[in-house]
PDB file of C-alpha atoms in Angstrom:
ATOM      1  CA  UNK A   1      22.681   6.932  -2.999  1.00  0.00           C
ATOM      2  CA  UNK A   2      20.720   4.320  -0.338  1.00  0.00           C
ATOM      3  CA  UNK A   3      18.920   1.539  -1.818  1.00  0.00           C
ATOM      4  CA  UNK A   4      14.930   1.742  -0.861  1.00  0.00           C
ATOM      5  CA  UNK A   5      13.208   0.391   1.561  1.00  0.00           C
ATOM      6  CA  UNK A   6      11.702  -3.225  -0.149  1.00  0.00           C
ATOM      7  CA  UNK A   7       8.169  -4.071   1.654  1.00  0.00           C
ATOM      8  CA  UNK A   8       6.283  -7.396   1.268  1.00  0.00           C
ATOM      9  CA  UNK A   9       2.508  -7.188   0.807  1.00  0.00           C
ATOM     10  CA  UNK A  10       1.630 -10.031   3.145  1.00  0.00           C
ATOM     11  CA  UNK A  11      -1.856  -9.954   0.645  1.00  0.00           C
ATOM     12  CA  UNK A  12       0.535 -10.920  -2.430  1.00  0.00           C
ATOM     13  CA  UNK A  13       0.550 -14.787  -0.897  1.00  0.00           C
ATOM     14  CA  UNK A  14      -3.007 -14.761  -1.534  1.00  0.00           C
ATOM     15  CA  UNK A  15      -5.934 -14.987   0.804  1.00  0.00           C
ATOM     16  CA  UNK A  16      -5.800 -18.702   1.848  1.00  0.00           C
ATOM     17  CA  UNK A  17      -2.028 -19.390   1.157  1.00  0.00           C
ATOM     18  CA  UNK A  18      -1.747 -16.650   4.248  1.00  0.00           C
ATOM     19  CA  UNK A  19      -4.562 -18.429   6.372  1.00  0.00           C
ATOM     20  CA  UNK A  20      -2.559 -21.720   5.275  1.00  0.00           C
ATOM     21  CA  UNK A  21       0.832 -20.671   6.754  1.00  0.00           C
ATOM     22  CA  UNK A  22      -1.095 -19.504   9.971  1.00  0.00           C
ATOM     23  CA  UNK A  23      -1.106 -16.125   9.134  1.00  0.00           C
ATOM     24  CA  UNK A  24       0.571 -12.961   8.491  1.00  0.00           C
ATOM     25  CA  UNK A  25       2.526 -12.987  11.866  1.00  0.00           C
ATOM     26  CA  UNK A  26       3.853 -16.355  10.214  1.00  0.00           C
ATOM     27  CA  UNK A  27       5.031 -15.007   7.444  1.00  0.00           C
ATOM     28  CA  UNK A  28       6.794 -12.525   9.211  1.00  0.00           C
ATOM     29  CA  UNK A  29      10.342 -14.558   8.945  1.00  0.00           C
ATOM     30  CA  UNK A  30       9.911 -16.070   5.762  1.00  0.00           C
ATOM     31  CA  UNK A  31       9.797 -12.279   4.767  1.00  0.00           C
ATOM     32  CA  UNK A  32      12.687 -11.669   6.713  1.00  0.00           C
ATOM     33  CA  UNK A  33      15.142 -14.627   5.761  1.00  0.00           C
ATOM     34  CA  UNK A  34      14.242 -12.809   1.732  1.00  0.00           C
ATOM     35  CA  UNK A  35      16.173 -10.053   2.472  1.00  0.00           C
ATOM     36  CA  UNK A  36      13.082  -7.748   2.824  1.00  0.00           C
ATOM     37  CA  UNK A  37      13.443  -4.602   5.398  1.00  0.00           C
ATOM     38  CA  UNK A  38       9.326  -4.288   5.828  1.00  0.00           C
ATOM     39  CA  UNK A  39       6.215  -5.949   5.785  1.00  0.00           C
ATOM     40  CA  UNK A  40       2.507  -4.235   5.179  1.00  0.00           C
ATOM     41  CA  UNK A  41       0.235  -6.209   7.079  1.00  0.00           C
ATOM     42  CA  UNK A  42      -3.218  -6.139   5.939  1.00  0.00           C
ATOM     43  CA  UNK A  43      -6.591  -5.629   8.064  1.00  0.00           C
ATOM     44  CA  UNK A  44      -8.846  -7.322   5.977  1.00  0.00           C
ATOM     45  CA  UNK A  45      -6.310 -10.827   6.652  1.00  0.00           C
ATOM     46  CA  UNK A  46      -7.375 -10.207  10.303  1.00  0.00           C
ATOM     47  CA  UNK A  47      -9.845 -12.634  12.499  1.00  0.00           C
ATOM     48  CA  UNK A  48     -11.105 -11.045  14.761  1.00  0.00           C
ATOM     49  CA  UNK A  49      -8.773 -12.544  17.565  1.00  0.00           C
ATOM     50  CA  UNK A  50      -5.856 -10.877  14.858  1.00  0.00           C
ATOM     51  CA  UNK A  51      -6.860  -7.615  16.127  1.00  0.00           C
ATOM     52  CA  UNK A  52      -6.989  -8.063  19.952  1.00  0.00           C
ATOM     53  CA  UNK A  53      -2.789  -8.961  19.645  1.00  0.00           C
ATOM     54  CA  UNK A  54      -1.741  -6.225  17.516  1.00  0.00           C
ATOM     55  CA  UNK A  55       0.379  -5.255  20.356  1.00  0.00           C
ATOM     56  CA  UNK A  56       2.197  -9.312  20.070  1.00  0.00           C
ATOM     57  CA  UNK A  57       2.267  -8.573  16.401  1.00  0.00           C
ATOM     58  CA  UNK A  58       4.312  -5.816  17.186  1.00  0.00           C
ATOM     59  CA  UNK A  59       7.012  -7.785  18.820  1.00  0.00           C
ATOM     60  CA  UNK A  60       6.935 -10.224  16.229  1.00  0.00           C
ATOM     61  CA  UNK A  61       7.868  -7.512  14.168  1.00  0.00           C
ATOM     62  CA  UNK A  62      10.553  -6.193  16.088  1.00  0.00           C
ATOM     63  CA  UNK A  63      11.909  -9.357  16.752  1.00  0.00           C
ATOM     64  CA  UNK A  64      12.182 -10.070  12.676  1.00  0.00           C
ATOM     65  CA  UNK A  65      13.813  -6.215  12.446  1.00  0.00           C
ATOM     66  CA  UNK A  66      10.983  -5.135  10.249  1.00  0.00           C
ATOM     67  CA  UNK A  67       9.452  -1.676   9.359  1.00  0.00           C
ATOM     68  CA  UNK A  68       5.661  -2.137   9.552  1.00  0.00           C
ATOM     69  CA  UNK A  69       3.366  -0.499   7.525  1.00  0.00           C
ATOM     70  CA  UNK A  70      -0.473  -1.157   7.814  1.00  0.00           C
ATOM     71  CA  UNK A  71      -3.240  -1.208   4.967  1.00  0.00           C
ATOM     72  CA  UNK A  72      -7.077  -0.838   5.780  1.00  0.00           C
ATOM     73  CA  UNK A  73      -9.325  -1.929   3.335  1.00  0.00           C
ATOM     74  CA  UNK A  74     -11.674   0.999   3.269  1.00  0.00           C
ATOM     75  CA  UNK A  75     -11.771   4.838   2.029  1.00  0.00           C
ATOM     76  CA  UNK A  76     -10.147   8.091   3.346  1.00  0.00           C
ATOM     77  CA  UNK A  77     -14.042   9.473   2.276  1.00  0.00           C
ATOM     78  CA  UNK A  78     -17.259   8.529   2.262  1.00  0.00           C
ATOM     79  CA  UNK A  79     -19.887   8.078  -0.663  1.00  0.00           C
ATOM     80  CA  UNK A  80     -21.630  11.141   0.729  1.00  0.00           C
ATOM     81  CA  UNK A  81     -18.245  13.032   0.837  1.00  0.00           C
ATOM     82  CA  UNK A  82     -17.917  13.280   4.569  1.00  0.00           C
ATOM     83  CA  UNK A  83     -14.447  11.556   6.873  1.00  0.00           C
ATOM     84  CA  UNK A  84     -14.631   7.855   7.317  1.00  0.00           C
ATOM     85  CA  UNK A  85     -15.071   8.119  11.252  1.00  0.00           C
ATOM     86  CA  UNK A  86     -13.506   5.306  12.061  1.00  0.00           C
ATOM     87  CA  UNK A  87      -9.741   6.850  10.391  1.00  0.00           C
ATOM     88  CA  UNK A  88      -8.505   7.266  14.612  1.00  0.00           C
ATOM     89  CA  UNK A  89      -9.208   3.488  15.205  1.00  0.00           C
ATOM     90  CA  UNK A  90      -7.289   2.693  12.087  1.00  0.00           C
ATOM     91  CA  UNK A  91      -4.590   5.502  12.788  1.00  0.00           C
ATOM     92  CA  UNK A  92      -4.845   3.903  17.368  1.00  0.00           C
ATOM     93  CA  UNK A  93      -4.546   0.219  15.461  1.00  0.00           C
ATOM     94  CA  UNK A  94      -1.199   1.029  13.211  1.00  0.00           C
ATOM     95  CA  UNK A  95      -0.074   2.588  16.486  1.00  0.00           C
ATOM     96  CA  UNK A  96      -0.202  -0.464  18.194  1.00  0.00           C
ATOM     97  CA  UNK A  97       1.528  -2.520  15.924  1.00  0.00           C
ATOM     98  CA  UNK A  98       4.006   0.266  15.231  1.00  0.00           C
ATOM     99  CA  UNK A  99       3.522   0.958  12.009  1.00  0.00           C
ATOM    100  CA  UNK A 100       4.936   3.879  10.401  1.00  0.00           C
ATOM    101  CA  UNK A 101       2.436   4.344   7.605  1.00  0.00           C
ATOM    102  CA  UNK A 102      -1.155   3.599   7.125  1.00  0.00           C
ATOM    103  CA  UNK A 103      -2.283   3.031   3.822  1.00  0.00           C
ATOM    104  CA  UNK A 104      -5.698   3.485   2.703  1.00  0.00           C
ATOM    105  CA  UNK A 105      -7.920   4.681  -0.436  1.00  0.00           C
ATOM    106  CA  UNK A 106      -9.119   8.081  -1.532  1.00  0.00           C
ATOM    107  CA  UNK A 107     -12.567   7.643  -1.483  1.00  0.00           C
ATOM    108  CA  UNK A 108     -14.863  10.259  -2.869  1.00  0.00           C
ATOM    109  CA  UNK A 109     -13.936  13.660  -1.486  1.00  0.00           C
ATOM    110  CA  UNK A 110     -15.108  16.833  -2.186  1.00  0.00           C
ATOM    111  CA  UNK A 111     -13.764  19.316   0.194  1.00  0.00           C
ATOM    112  CA  UNK A 112     -11.617  19.735   3.638  1.00  0.00           C
ATOM    113  CA  UNK A 113     -14.367  21.723   4.918  1.00  0.00           C
ATOM    114  CA  UNK A 114     -14.095  19.008   8.423  1.00  0.00           C
ATOM    115  CA  UNK A 115     -11.728  20.443  11.176  1.00  0.00           C
ATOM    116  CA  UNK A 116     -12.269  17.123  13.086  1.00  0.00           C
ATOM    117  CA  UNK A 117      -9.189  15.618   9.957  1.00  0.00           C
ATOM    118  CA  UNK A 118      -6.529  18.034  11.318  1.00  0.00           C
ATOM    119  CA  UNK A 119      -7.581  16.661  15.020  1.00  0.00           C
ATOM    120  CA  UNK A 120      -7.071  13.247  14.286  1.00  0.00           C
ATOM    121  CA  UNK A 121      -3.769  13.192  12.145  1.00  0.00           C
ATOM    122  CA  UNK A 122      -2.531  15.185  14.721  1.00  0.00           C
ATOM    123  CA  UNK A 123      -2.983  13.242  17.704  1.00  0.00           C
ATOM    124  CA  UNK A 124      -0.979  10.227  15.242  1.00  0.00           C
ATOM    125  CA  UNK A 125       2.739  10.045  15.185  1.00  0.00           C
ATOM    126  CA  UNK A 126       1.232   7.148  11.950  1.00  0.00           C
ATOM    127  CA  UNK A 127       1.612   8.937   8.560  1.00  0.00           C
ATOM    128  CA  UNK A 128      -1.465   8.583   6.460  1.00  0.00           C
ATOM    129  CA  UNK A 129      -0.740   7.410   2.763  1.00  0.00           C
ATOM    130  CA  UNK A 130      -3.716   8.049   0.356  1.00  0.00           C
ATOM    131  CA  UNK A 131      -3.694   5.240  -2.478  1.00  0.00           C
ATOM    132  CA  UNK A 132      -4.807   5.466  -6.142  1.00  0.00           C
ATOM    133  CA  UNK A 133      -7.350   1.897  -6.112  1.00  0.00           C
ATOM    134  CA  UNK A 134      -9.498   0.571  -8.654  1.00  0.00           C
ATOM    135  CA  UNK A 135     -12.489   3.167  -8.514  1.00  0.00           C
ATOM    136  CA  UNK A 136     -13.465   6.222 -10.358  1.00  0.00           C
ATOM    137  CA  UNK A 137     -12.581   7.755  -7.346  1.00  0.00           C
ATOM    138  CA  UNK A 138      -9.072   7.124  -7.784  1.00  0.00           C
ATOM    139  CA  UNK A 139      -8.919   8.605 -11.441  1.00  0.00           C
ATOM    140  CA  UNK A 140      -6.296  11.101 -11.767  1.00  0.00           C
ATOM    141  CA  UNK A 141      -8.374  14.031 -11.805  1.00  0.00           C
ATOM    142  CA  UNK A 142      -9.747  13.640  -8.074  1.00  0.00           C
ATOM    143  CA  UNK A 143      -6.294  12.770  -6.828  1.00  0.00           C
ATOM    144  CA  UNK A 144      -4.355  15.297  -8.363  1.00  0.00           C
ATOM    145  CA  UNK A 145      -7.429  18.104  -6.431  1.00  0.00           C
ATOM    146  CA  UNK A 146      -7.340  16.307  -3.169  1.00  0.00           C
ATOM    147  CA  UNK A 147      -3.267  16.596  -3.472  1.00  0.00           C
ATOM    148  CA  UNK A 148      -3.403  20.160  -4.596  1.00  0.00           C
ATOM    149  CA  UNK A 149      -5.496  20.969  -2.062  1.00  0.00           C
ATOM    150  CA  UNK A 150      -3.992  18.894   0.787  1.00  0.00           C
ATOM    151  CA  UNK A 151      -0.591  20.582  -0.218  1.00  0.00           C
ATOM    152  CA  UNK A 152      -1.686  24.005  -0.094  1.00  0.00           C
ATOM    153  CA  UNK A 153      -3.775  23.582   3.808  1.00  0.00           C
ATOM    154  CA  UNK A 154      -0.163  22.109   5.080  1.00  0.00           C
ATOM    155  CA  UNK A 155      -1.609  18.656   5.932  1.00  0.00           C
ATOM    156  CA  UNK A 156       0.675  15.458   6.152  1.00  0.00           C
ATOM    157  CA  UNK A 157      -0.724  13.132   3.710  1.00  0.00           C
ATOM    158  CA  UNK A 158       1.213  11.567   0.940  1.00  0.00           C
ATOM    159  CA  UNK A 159       0.789   8.795  -1.651  1.00  0.00           C
ATOM    160  CA  UNK A 160       0.574   5.282  -2.077  1.00  0.00           C
ATOM    161  CA  UNK A 161       1.202   5.256  -5.599  1.00  0.00           C
ATOM    162  CA  UNK A 162      -0.181   2.005  -6.749  1.00  0.00           C
ATOM    163  CA  UNK A 163       1.723   1.365 -10.348  1.00  0.00           C
ATOM    164  CA  UNK A 164      -1.112  -1.242 -11.653  1.00  0.00           C
ATOM    165  CA  UNK A 165      -4.268   0.438 -10.446  1.00  0.00           C
ATOM    166  CA  UNK A 166      -4.350   2.735 -13.042  1.00  0.00           C
ATOM    167  CA  UNK A 167      -4.977   0.025 -15.461  1.00  0.00           C
ATOM    168  CA  UNK A 168      -8.447   0.030 -13.791  1.00  0.00           C
ATOM    169  CA  UNK A 169      -9.453   3.348 -13.807  1.00  0.00           C
ATOM    170  CA  UNK A 170      -8.500   3.387 -18.038  1.00  0.00           C
ATOM    171  CA  UNK A 171      -5.428   6.277 -17.471  1.00  0.00           C
ATOM    172  CA  UNK A 172      -2.295   6.347 -18.486  1.00  0.00           C
ATOM    173  CA  UNK A 173       0.086   5.227 -15.735  1.00  0.00           C
ATOM    174  CA  UNK A 174       3.310   7.525 -16.912  1.00  0.00           C
ATOM    175  CA  UNK A 175       0.774  10.902 -17.039  1.00  0.00           C
ATOM    176  CA  UNK A 176      -0.057   9.985 -13.337  1.00  0.00           C
ATOM    177  CA  UNK A 177       3.233   9.863 -11.998  1.00  0.00           C
ATOM    178  CA  UNK A 178       4.627  12.874 -13.764  1.00  0.00           C
ATOM    179  CA  UNK A 179       1.380  14.475 -12.307  1.00  0.00           C
ATOM    180  CA  UNK A 180       1.681  12.957  -8.768  1.00  0.00           C
ATOM    181  CA  UNK A 181       5.402  11.992  -8.090  1.00  0.00           C
ATOM    182  CA  UNK A 182       5.957  14.823  -6.105  1.00  0.00           C
ATOM    183  CA  UNK A 183       2.930  13.459  -3.296  1.00  0.00           C
ATOM    184  CA  UNK A 184       4.737   9.937  -3.525  1.00  0.00           C
ATOM    185  CA  UNK A 185       6.174   8.486  -0.270  1.00  0.00           C
ATOM    186  CA  UNK A 186       5.440   4.567  -0.721  1.00  0.00           C
ATOM    187  CA  UNK A 187       5.248   2.818  -4.177  1.00  0.00           C
ATOM    188  CA  UNK A 188       2.892  -0.389  -4.524  1.00  0.00           C
ATOM    189  CA  UNK A 189       4.860  -2.108  -7.300  1.00  0.00           C
ATOM    190  CA  UNK A 190       2.609  -4.231  -9.215  1.00  0.00           C
ATOM    191  CA  UNK A 191       1.482  -5.092 -12.993  1.00  0.00           C
ATOM    192  CA  UNK A 192      -1.351  -5.957 -14.459  1.00  0.00           C
ATOM    193  CA  UNK A 193      -2.649  -7.326 -17.689  1.00  0.00           C
ATOM    194  CA  UNK A 194      -6.237  -8.152 -19.315  1.00  0.00           C
ATOM    195  CA  UNK A 195      -8.148 -10.213 -17.217  1.00  0.00           C
ATOM    196  CA  UNK A 196     -11.851 -10.993 -19.318  1.00  0.00           C
ATOM    197  CA  UNK A 197     -13.464  -7.732 -18.743  1.00  0.00           C
ATOM    198  CA  UNK A 198     -11.048  -6.290 -15.951  1.00  0.00           C
ATOM    199  CA  UNK A 199      -7.224  -7.084 -15.684  1.00  0.00           C
ATOM    200  CA  UNK A 200      -5.511  -9.449 -13.058  1.00  0.00           C
ATOM    201  CA  UNK A 201      -2.423  -8.687 -11.319  1.00  0.00           C
ATOM    202  CA  UNK A 202       0.956 -10.509 -12.358  1.00  0.00           C
ATOM    203  CA  UNK A 203       4.462 -10.936 -11.107  1.00  0.00           C
ATOM    204  CA  UNK A 204       7.007  -8.921 -12.584  1.00  0.00           C
ATOM    205  CA  UNK A 205       8.362 -11.550 -14.612  1.00  0.00           C
ATOM    206  CA  UNK A 206       5.223 -12.055 -16.325  1.00  0.00           C
ATOM    207  CA  UNK A 207       5.289  -8.947 -18.490  1.00  0.00           C
ATOM    208  CA  UNK A 208       6.686  -6.527 -21.128  1.00  0.00           C
ATOM    209  CA  UNK A 209       8.948  -5.446 -18.469  1.00  0.00           C
ATOM    210  CA  UNK A 210       7.098  -1.483 -18.914  1.00  0.00           C
ATOM    211  CA  UNK A 211       7.106  -1.090 -15.046  1.00  0.00           C
ATOM    212  CA  UNK A 212      10.597  -0.687 -14.974  1.00  0.00           C
ATOM    213  CA  UNK A 213      10.348   2.781 -17.045  1.00  0.00           C
ATOM    214  CA  UNK A 214       7.654   3.548 -14.139  1.00  0.00           C
ATOM    215  CA  UNK A 215       8.910   2.687 -11.130  1.00  0.00           C
ATOM    216  CA  UNK A 216      12.165   4.818 -12.436  1.00  0.00           C
ATOM    217  CA  UNK A 217       9.318   7.348 -12.685  1.00  0.00           C
ATOM    218  CA  UNK A 218       8.307   7.879  -9.424  1.00  0.00           C
ATOM    219  CA  UNK A 219      10.709   8.896  -6.254  1.00  0.00           C
ATOM    220  CA  UNK A 220      13.836   6.525  -6.025  1.00  0.00           C
ATOM    221  CA  UNK A 221      13.842   6.318  -2.514  1.00  0.00           C
ATOM    222  CA  UNK A 222      10.590   5.798  -1.908  1.00  0.00           C
ATOM    223  CA  UNK A 223       9.996   2.609  -0.157  1.00  0.00           C
ATOM    224  CA  UNK A 224       8.750  -0.138  -2.399  1.00  0.00           C
ATOM    225  CA  UNK A 225       5.797  -2.881  -1.739  1.00  0.00           C
ATOM    226  CA  UNK A 226       5.723  -5.941  -3.638  1.00  0.00           C
ATOM    227  CA  UNK A 227       1.951  -6.277  -4.169  1.00  0.00           C
ATOM    228  CA  UNK A 228       1.911  -8.357  -7.132  1.00  0.00           C
ATOM    229  CA  UNK A 229       1.184 -12.391  -6.664  1.00  0.00           C
ATOM    230  CA  UNK A 230       4.187 -14.680  -4.740  1.00  0.00           C
ATOM    231  CA  UNK A 231       3.774 -18.434  -5.583  1.00  0.00           C
ATOM    232  CA  UNK A 232       5.626 -21.083  -6.276  1.00  0.00           C
ATOM    233  CA  UNK A 233       6.822 -24.326  -4.591  1.00  0.00           C
ATOM    234  CA  UNK A 234       9.273 -22.448  -2.859  1.00  0.00           C
ATOM    235  CA  UNK A 235       8.054 -19.140  -1.372  1.00  0.00           C
ATOM    236  CA  UNK A 236      11.474 -17.450   0.202  1.00  0.00           C
ATOM    237  CA  UNK A 237      12.937 -18.544  -3.087  1.00  0.00           C
ATOM    238  CA  UNK A 238       9.976 -16.427  -4.983  1.00  0.00           C
ATOM    239  CA  UNK A 239      10.304 -13.778  -2.633  1.00  0.00           C
ATOM    240  CA  UNK A 240      13.914 -13.514  -2.392  1.00  0.00           C
ATOM    241  CA  UNK A 241      13.789 -12.679  -6.122  1.00  0.00           C
ATOM    242  CA  UNK A 242      12.250 -10.080  -6.446  1.00  0.00           C
ATOM    243  CA  UNK A 243      13.532  -8.610  -3.308  1.00  0.00           C
ATOM    244  CA  UNK A 244      16.644  -8.512  -4.656  1.00  0.00           C
ATOM    245  CA  UNK A 245      15.036  -7.508  -8.122  1.00  0.00           C
ATOM    246  CA  UNK A 246      13.139  -4.626  -7.207  1.00  0.00           C
ATOM    247  CA  UNK A 247      16.095  -3.863  -4.984  1.00  0.00           C
ATOM    248  CA  UNK A 248      18.662  -3.391  -8.334  1.00  0.00           C
ATOM    249  CA  UNK A 249      16.008  -1.472  -9.972  1.00  0.00           C
TER     250      UNK A 249
END
């Protein structure tokens, strides 16, 4: 069986480190040298000028022979249950940088009555992958309802399964995997531990290893994105270590 694609999420290096190293484009050679197959670009790490240079980013990603994913820190459905009016804009940005998928949170899903969703999705070659984030809107029940309905409607929407975010919503990740794995086409590999009244993401080597069991409950061919902290004196060595680890699991 072919190994799954391993993707490095730029945010794994931390906002300050990304800025210190020169921005997301500057990280591409490091990510390639570490043996990764792709990069996840984060909209929240862009400056206004960066958003005007997406074609240049596209060229830089292609030069490193990496695949691209694009993450936006917004939800597909707004608090009033309406479709995010900026979805088309985000898809265009993803297309301009050559991204194959756009990751967005679920938000407050009510129903699929907005016909413009079909039109917006059909107008773009980019796949929208809806993620379970750390809010109550992304608990298992609403995620199940959403994907059941989109599946019945034959909408081209997949799931990004964030392994760690179920901690924040207080639910069992293995149960979520059992119920949602059929919709998953992208995995955010993340482990989290209690921190004060909440949780914090930690590197895989700092865990009890239970992430392996959860990962094996998800589609074996789904790309695996490294979204836990990548820190240390030698970022190349640290990144390569986890790229190799996830490729071997």
